[in-house]
mmCIF file of C-alpha atoms in Angstrom:
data_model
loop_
_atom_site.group_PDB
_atom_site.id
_atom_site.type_symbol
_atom_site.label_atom_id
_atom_site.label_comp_id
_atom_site.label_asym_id
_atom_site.label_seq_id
_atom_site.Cartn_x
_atom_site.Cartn_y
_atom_site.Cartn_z
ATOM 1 C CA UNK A 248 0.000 0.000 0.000
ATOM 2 C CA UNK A 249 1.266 3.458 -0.584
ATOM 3 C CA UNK A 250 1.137 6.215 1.093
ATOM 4 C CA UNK A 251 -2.147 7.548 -0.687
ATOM 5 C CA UNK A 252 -3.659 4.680 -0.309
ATOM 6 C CA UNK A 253 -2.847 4.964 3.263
ATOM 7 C CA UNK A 254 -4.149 8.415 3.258
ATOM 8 C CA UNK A 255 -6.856 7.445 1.831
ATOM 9 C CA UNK A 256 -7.717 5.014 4.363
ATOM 10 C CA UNK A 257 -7.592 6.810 7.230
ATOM 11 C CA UNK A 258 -9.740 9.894 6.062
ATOM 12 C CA UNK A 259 -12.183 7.180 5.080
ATOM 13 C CA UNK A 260 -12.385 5.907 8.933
ATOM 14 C CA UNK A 261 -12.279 9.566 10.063
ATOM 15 C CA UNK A 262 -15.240 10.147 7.881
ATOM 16 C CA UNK A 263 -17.014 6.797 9.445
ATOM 17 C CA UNK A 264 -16.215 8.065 12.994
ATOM 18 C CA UNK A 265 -17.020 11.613 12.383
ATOM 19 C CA UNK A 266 -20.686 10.337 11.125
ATOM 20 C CA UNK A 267 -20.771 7.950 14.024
ATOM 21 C CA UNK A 268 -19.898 10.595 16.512
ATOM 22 C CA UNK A 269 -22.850 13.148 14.784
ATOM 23 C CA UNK A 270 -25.141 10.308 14.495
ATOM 24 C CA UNK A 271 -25.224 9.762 18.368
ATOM 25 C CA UNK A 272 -26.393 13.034 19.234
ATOM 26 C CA UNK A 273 -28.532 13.090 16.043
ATOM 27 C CA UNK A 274 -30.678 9.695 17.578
ATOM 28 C CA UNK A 275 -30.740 11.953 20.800
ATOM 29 C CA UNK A 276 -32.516 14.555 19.388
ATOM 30 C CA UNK A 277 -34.576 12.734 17.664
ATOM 31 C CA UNK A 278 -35.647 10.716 20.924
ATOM 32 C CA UNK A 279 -35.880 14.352 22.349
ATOM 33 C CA UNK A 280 -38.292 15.764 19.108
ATOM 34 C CA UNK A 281 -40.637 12.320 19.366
ATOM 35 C CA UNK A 282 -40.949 12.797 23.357
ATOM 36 C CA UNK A 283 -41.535 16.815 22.796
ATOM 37 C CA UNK A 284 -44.148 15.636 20.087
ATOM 38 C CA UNK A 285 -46.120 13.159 22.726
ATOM 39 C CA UNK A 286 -45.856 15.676 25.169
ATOM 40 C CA UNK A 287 -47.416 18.356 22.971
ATOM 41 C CA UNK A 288 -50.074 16.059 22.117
ATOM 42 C CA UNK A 289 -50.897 14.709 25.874
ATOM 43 C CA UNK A 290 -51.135 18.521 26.236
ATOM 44 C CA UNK A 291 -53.705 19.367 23.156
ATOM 45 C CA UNK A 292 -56.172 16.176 24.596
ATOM 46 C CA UNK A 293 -55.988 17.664 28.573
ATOM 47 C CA UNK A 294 -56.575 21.136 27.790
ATOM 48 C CA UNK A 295 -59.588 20.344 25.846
ATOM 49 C CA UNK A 296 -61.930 19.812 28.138
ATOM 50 C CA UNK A 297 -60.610 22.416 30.403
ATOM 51 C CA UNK A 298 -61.295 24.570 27.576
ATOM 52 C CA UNK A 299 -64.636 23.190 27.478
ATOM 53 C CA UNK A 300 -65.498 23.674 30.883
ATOM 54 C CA UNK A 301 -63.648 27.363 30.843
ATOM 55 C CA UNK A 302 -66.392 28.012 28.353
ATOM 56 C CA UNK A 303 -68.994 26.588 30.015
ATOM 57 C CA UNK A 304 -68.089 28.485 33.453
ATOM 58 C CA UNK A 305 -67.567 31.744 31.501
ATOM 59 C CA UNK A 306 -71.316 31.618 30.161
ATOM 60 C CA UNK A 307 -72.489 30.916 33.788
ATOM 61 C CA UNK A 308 -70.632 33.913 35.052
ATOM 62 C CA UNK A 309 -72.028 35.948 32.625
ATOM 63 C CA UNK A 310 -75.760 34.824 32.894
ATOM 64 C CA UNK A 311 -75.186 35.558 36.380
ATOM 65 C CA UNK A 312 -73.571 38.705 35.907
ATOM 66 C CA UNK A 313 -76.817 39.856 34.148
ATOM 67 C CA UNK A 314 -78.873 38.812 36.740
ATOM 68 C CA UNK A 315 -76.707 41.093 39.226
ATOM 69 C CA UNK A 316 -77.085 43.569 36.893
ATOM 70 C CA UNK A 317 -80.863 43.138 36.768
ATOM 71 C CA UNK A 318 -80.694 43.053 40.841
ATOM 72 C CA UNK A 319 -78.372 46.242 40.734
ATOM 73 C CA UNK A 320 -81.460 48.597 38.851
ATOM 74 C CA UNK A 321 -84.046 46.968 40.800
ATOM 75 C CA UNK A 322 -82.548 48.134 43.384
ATOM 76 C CA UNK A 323 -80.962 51.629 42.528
ATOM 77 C CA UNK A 324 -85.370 52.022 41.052
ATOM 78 C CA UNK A 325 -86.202 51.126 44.680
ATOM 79 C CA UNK A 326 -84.113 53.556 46.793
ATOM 80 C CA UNK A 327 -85.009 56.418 44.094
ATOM 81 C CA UNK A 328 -88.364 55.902 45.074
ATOM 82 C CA UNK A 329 -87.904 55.180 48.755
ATOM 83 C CA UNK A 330 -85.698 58.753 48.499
ATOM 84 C CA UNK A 331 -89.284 60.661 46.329
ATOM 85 C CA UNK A 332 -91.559 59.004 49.475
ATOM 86 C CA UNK A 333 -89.426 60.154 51.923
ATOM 87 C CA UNK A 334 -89.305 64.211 50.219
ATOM 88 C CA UNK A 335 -93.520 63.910 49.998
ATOM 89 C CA UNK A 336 -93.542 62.507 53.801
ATOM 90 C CA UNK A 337 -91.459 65.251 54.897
ATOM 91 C CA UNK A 338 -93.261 67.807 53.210
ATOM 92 C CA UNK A 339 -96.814 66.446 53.815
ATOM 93 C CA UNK A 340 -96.006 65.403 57.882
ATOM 94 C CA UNK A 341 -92.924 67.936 58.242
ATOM 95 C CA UNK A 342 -94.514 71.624 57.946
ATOM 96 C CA UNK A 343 -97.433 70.744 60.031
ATOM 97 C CA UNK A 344 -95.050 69.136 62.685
ATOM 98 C CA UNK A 345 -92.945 72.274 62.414
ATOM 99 C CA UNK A 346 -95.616 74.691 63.261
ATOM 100 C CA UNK A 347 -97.196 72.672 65.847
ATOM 101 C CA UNK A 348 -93.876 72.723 67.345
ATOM 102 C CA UNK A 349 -93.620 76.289 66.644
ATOM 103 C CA UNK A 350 -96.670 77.090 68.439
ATOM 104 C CA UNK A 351 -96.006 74.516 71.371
ATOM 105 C CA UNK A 352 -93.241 76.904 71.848
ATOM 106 C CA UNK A 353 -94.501 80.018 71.625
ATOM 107 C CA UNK A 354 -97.318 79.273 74.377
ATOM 108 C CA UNK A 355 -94.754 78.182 76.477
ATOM 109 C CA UNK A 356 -92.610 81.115 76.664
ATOM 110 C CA UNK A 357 -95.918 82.978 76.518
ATOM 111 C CA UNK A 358 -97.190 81.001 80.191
ATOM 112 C CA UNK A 359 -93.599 81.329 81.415
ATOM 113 C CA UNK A 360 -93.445 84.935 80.886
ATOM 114 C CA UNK A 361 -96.988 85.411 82.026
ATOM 115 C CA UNK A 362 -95.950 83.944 85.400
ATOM 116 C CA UNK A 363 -92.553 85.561 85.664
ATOM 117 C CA UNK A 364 -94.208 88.936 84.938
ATOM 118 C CA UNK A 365 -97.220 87.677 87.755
ATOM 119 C CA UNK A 366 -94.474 86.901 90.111
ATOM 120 C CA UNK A 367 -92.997 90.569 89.413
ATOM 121 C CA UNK A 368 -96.612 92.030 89.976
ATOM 122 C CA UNK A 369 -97.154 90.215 93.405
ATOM 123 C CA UNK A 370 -93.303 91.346 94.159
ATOM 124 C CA UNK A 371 -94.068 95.008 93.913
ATOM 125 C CA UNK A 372 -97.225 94.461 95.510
ATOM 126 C CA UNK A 373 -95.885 93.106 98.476
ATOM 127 C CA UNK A 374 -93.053 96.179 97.854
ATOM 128 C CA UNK A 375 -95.540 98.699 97.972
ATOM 129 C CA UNK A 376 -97.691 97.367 101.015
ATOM 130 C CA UNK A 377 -94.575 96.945 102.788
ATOM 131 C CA UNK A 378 -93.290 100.721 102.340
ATOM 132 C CA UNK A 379 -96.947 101.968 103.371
ATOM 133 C CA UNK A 380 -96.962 99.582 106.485
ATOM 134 C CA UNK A 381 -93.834 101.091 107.441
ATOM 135 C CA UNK A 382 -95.009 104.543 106.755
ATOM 136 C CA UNK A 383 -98.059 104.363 108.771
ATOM 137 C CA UNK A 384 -95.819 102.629 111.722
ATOM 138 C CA UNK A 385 -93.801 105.699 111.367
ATOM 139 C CA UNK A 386 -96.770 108.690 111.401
ATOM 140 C CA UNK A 387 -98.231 106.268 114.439
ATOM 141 C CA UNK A 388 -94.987 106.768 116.031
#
């Protein structure tokens, strides 16, 4: 054998180890790309019904949310109307309460100042007979 031949040989077992060497980490990957691919597909069949029942709660929550919403201007109609009754109660039942209280008051400070101004009457009645007792002691003296 000559030296070609030689040289020949041994790029030709380089070559056969060098394809050897990628084809190892080639069957790797592949093992890696099939096991990715199962994966991906046990995936796609579990989030299905998930989905399904994402859906299915997400109408729920909405036919409920309506039904809050229906609640909601029930009851915003309700306290507009409890808020009108209360304005006609307080304006049928409020001025007559406020002039009956009005007038309560005014006949009381009218009794108390009738008796004040009674007790100030009797005072300088009492006064007077007083100073004309004492003046009559004092011509009798």
């Amino acid at each position: 054998m000559s030296a070609g031949e030689w040289a020949g040989l041994i790029a030709a077992l380089a070559l056969v180890l060098l394809v050897v060497l990628l084809a190892v980490p080639l069957l790797k990957l592949g093992r890696t790309l099939d096991e990715t691919t199962l994966t991906i597909r046990q995936v796609r069949e579990q989030s299905q019904p998930i989905l399904g029942q994402a859906q299915t709660t997400i109408a729920q929550v909405n036919s409920n949310l309506e039904r809050v919403d229906d609640i909601t201007g029930n009851a915003a109609n309700v306290s507009s109307n409890v808020a009108a009754l209360t304005s006609v109660v307080a304006a049928t039942v409020g001025s007559p309460l406020i002039k009956v209280a009005a007038f309560s008051y005014g006949v009381r400070s009218a009794t108390r100042k009738r008796r004040e101004g009674q007790a100030l009457a009797e005072a300088a009645a009492r006064d007077k007979a007083d100073r004309r007792a004492r003046r009559a002691a004092r011509r009798a003296a």
